[in-house]
Amino acid sequence: MMFLWAVACLALASTVSGCGEPSISPSLSHTERIINGQDTVPGLWPWQVSLQNRYGSHFCGGSLINENWVVTAAHSIPPCPVPTSPCPKPLSHSGISWQVITNPDWNSYTLNNDIALLKLASPAKLGPHVSPVCLPPTDLHLPDNLQCVTTGWGRITYILADSLECAKYWGSQITSSMVCAGGAGASSCQVRSQIPAADEGVWTLTGIVSWGSGNCNVNTPTAYTRVSHFRNWIDSVVQA
């Protein structure tokens, strides 16, 4: 079973109101069930979405970015005949269907540009337990050793891995559209997830779990899709 997780990093600013503000303020002093983590609680990460098939089985996850759109990993989505076109799929959650748009540069072999957008058939009903996460600006700089949180049906606090540390494990497989995190005794193994980052209690989506160690090695950094790299593409799709 795969859970998409989102990565958020501490001390990032957002210029958009009404996003990234959970009704329950999370504590970064604990980890919550991932690999070496703990359970999370309802409302703590109100943008976390469960993607389910027509039988109600969870197969992946995503993050709500507004009442109509969810961002997820492209590798979680069955391939479309024409990737640049809206591609209806048999996806549902509580009877809600999704329209899928994968990034046109997604490469299923290198896992580069691993991002997709899902449009809800009807708007999500926002409230204390359902609200969007903020998106990062295109020029977002993520300093090494920034504290981040990876969330799914659990959460864990991460430190961003510096580029040299990441290259030590993955070499040229890491591209400008990716960011590394973890590798210090915790893992988002076999989970699809996202990283949010917070400034004064406001969380920004900075990464989407893409790939990593095949044997769940908690000492190896995980590669995430760098969301800021795709901000212009996200805006062009959402605002079309």
Short mmCIF file of N, CA and C in Angstrom, two decimals, residues 2-7 61-62 73 150-152 188 190-196 207-210 224:
data_model
loop_
_atom_site.label_atom_id
_atom_site.label_comp_id
_atom_site.label_asym_id
_atom_site.label_seq_id
_atom_site.Cartn_x
_atom_site.Cartn_y
_atom_site.Cartn_z
N MET A 2 0.49 2.25 -0.77
CA MET A 2 1.31 3.44 -0.89
C MET A 2 0.55 4.65 -0.38
N PHE A 3 1.19 5.45 0.42
CA PHE A 3 0.60 6.67 0.95
C PHE A 3 1.40 7.82 0.39
N LEU A 4 0.73 8.79 -0.21
CA LEU A 4 1.46 9.96 -0.67
C LEU A 4 1.68 10.87 0.50
N TRP A 5 2.86 11.33 0.69
CA TRP A 5 3.19 12.23 1.79
C TRP A 5 3.61 13.56 1.25
N ALA A 6 3.43 14.59 2.02
CA ALA A 6 3.81 15.92 1.61
C ALA A 6 4.91 16.43 2.50
N VAL A 7 5.80 17.20 1.95
CA VAL A 7 6.91 17.73 2.72
C VAL A 7 6.73 19.22 2.92
N GLY A 61 -1.68 9.13 -2.24
CA GLY A 61 -2.14 10.29 -1.50
C GLY A 61 -1.87 11.56 -2.27
N GLY A 62 -2.24 12.68 -1.71
CA GLY A 62 -2.03 13.97 -2.35
C GLY A 62 -2.23 15.09 -1.36
N ALA A 73 1.96 12.77 -6.92
CA ALA A 73 3.11 12.30 -7.70
C ALA A 73 2.62 11.65 -8.99
N THR A 150 7.50 15.56 6.88
CA THR A 150 6.85 14.75 5.86
C THR A 150 5.59 14.16 6.47
N THR A 151 4.47 14.32 5.77
CA THR A 151 3.18 13.88 6.31
C THR A 151 2.52 12.87 5.40
N GLY A 152 1.71 12.01 6.02
CA GLY A 152 0.88 11.07 5.31
C GLY A 152 -0.18 10.66 6.31
N SER A 188 10.55 7.62 4.63
CA SER A 188 9.19 7.61 4.12
C SER A 188 9.05 6.46 3.13
N GLN A 190 8.42 3.52 0.68
CA GLN A 190 7.25 3.00 0.00
C GLN A 190 6.02 3.84 0.28
N VAL A 191 6.24 5.10 0.48
CA VAL A 191 5.14 5.99 0.76
C VAL A 191 5.24 7.16 -0.19
N ARG A 192 4.14 7.68 -0.65
CA ARG A 192 4.16 8.87 -1.49
C ARG A 192 3.80 10.02 -0.59
N SER A 193 4.65 11.03 -0.48
CA SER A 193 4.37 12.03 0.50
C SER A 193 4.83 13.40 0.12
N GLN A 194 4.45 14.37 0.89
CA GLN A 194 4.79 15.75 0.61
C GLN A 194 5.36 16.43 1.82
N ILE A 195 6.21 17.43 1.58
CA ILE A 195 6.85 18.14 2.68
C ILE A 195 6.29 19.54 2.76
N PRO A 196 5.66 19.93 3.87
CA PRO A 196 5.29 21.33 4.06
C PRO A 196 6.35 22.08 4.86
N GLY A 207 7.80 19.73 -1.21
CA GLY A 207 8.24 18.53 -1.91
C GLY A 207 7.21 17.43 -1.92
N ILE A 208 7.33 16.53 -2.89
CA ILE A 208 6.48 15.35 -3.01
C ILE A 208 7.39 14.13 -3.06
N VAL A 209 7.19 13.18 -2.18
CA VAL A 209 8.05 12.00 -2.17
C VAL A 209 8.02 11.33 -3.54
N SER A 210 9.19 11.09 -4.10
CA SER A 210 9.29 10.52 -5.44
C SER A 210 9.94 9.14 -5.43
N TYR A 224 12.69 13.93 -3.37
CA TYR A 224 11.36 14.54 -3.46
C TYR A 224 11.28 15.42 -4.71
#
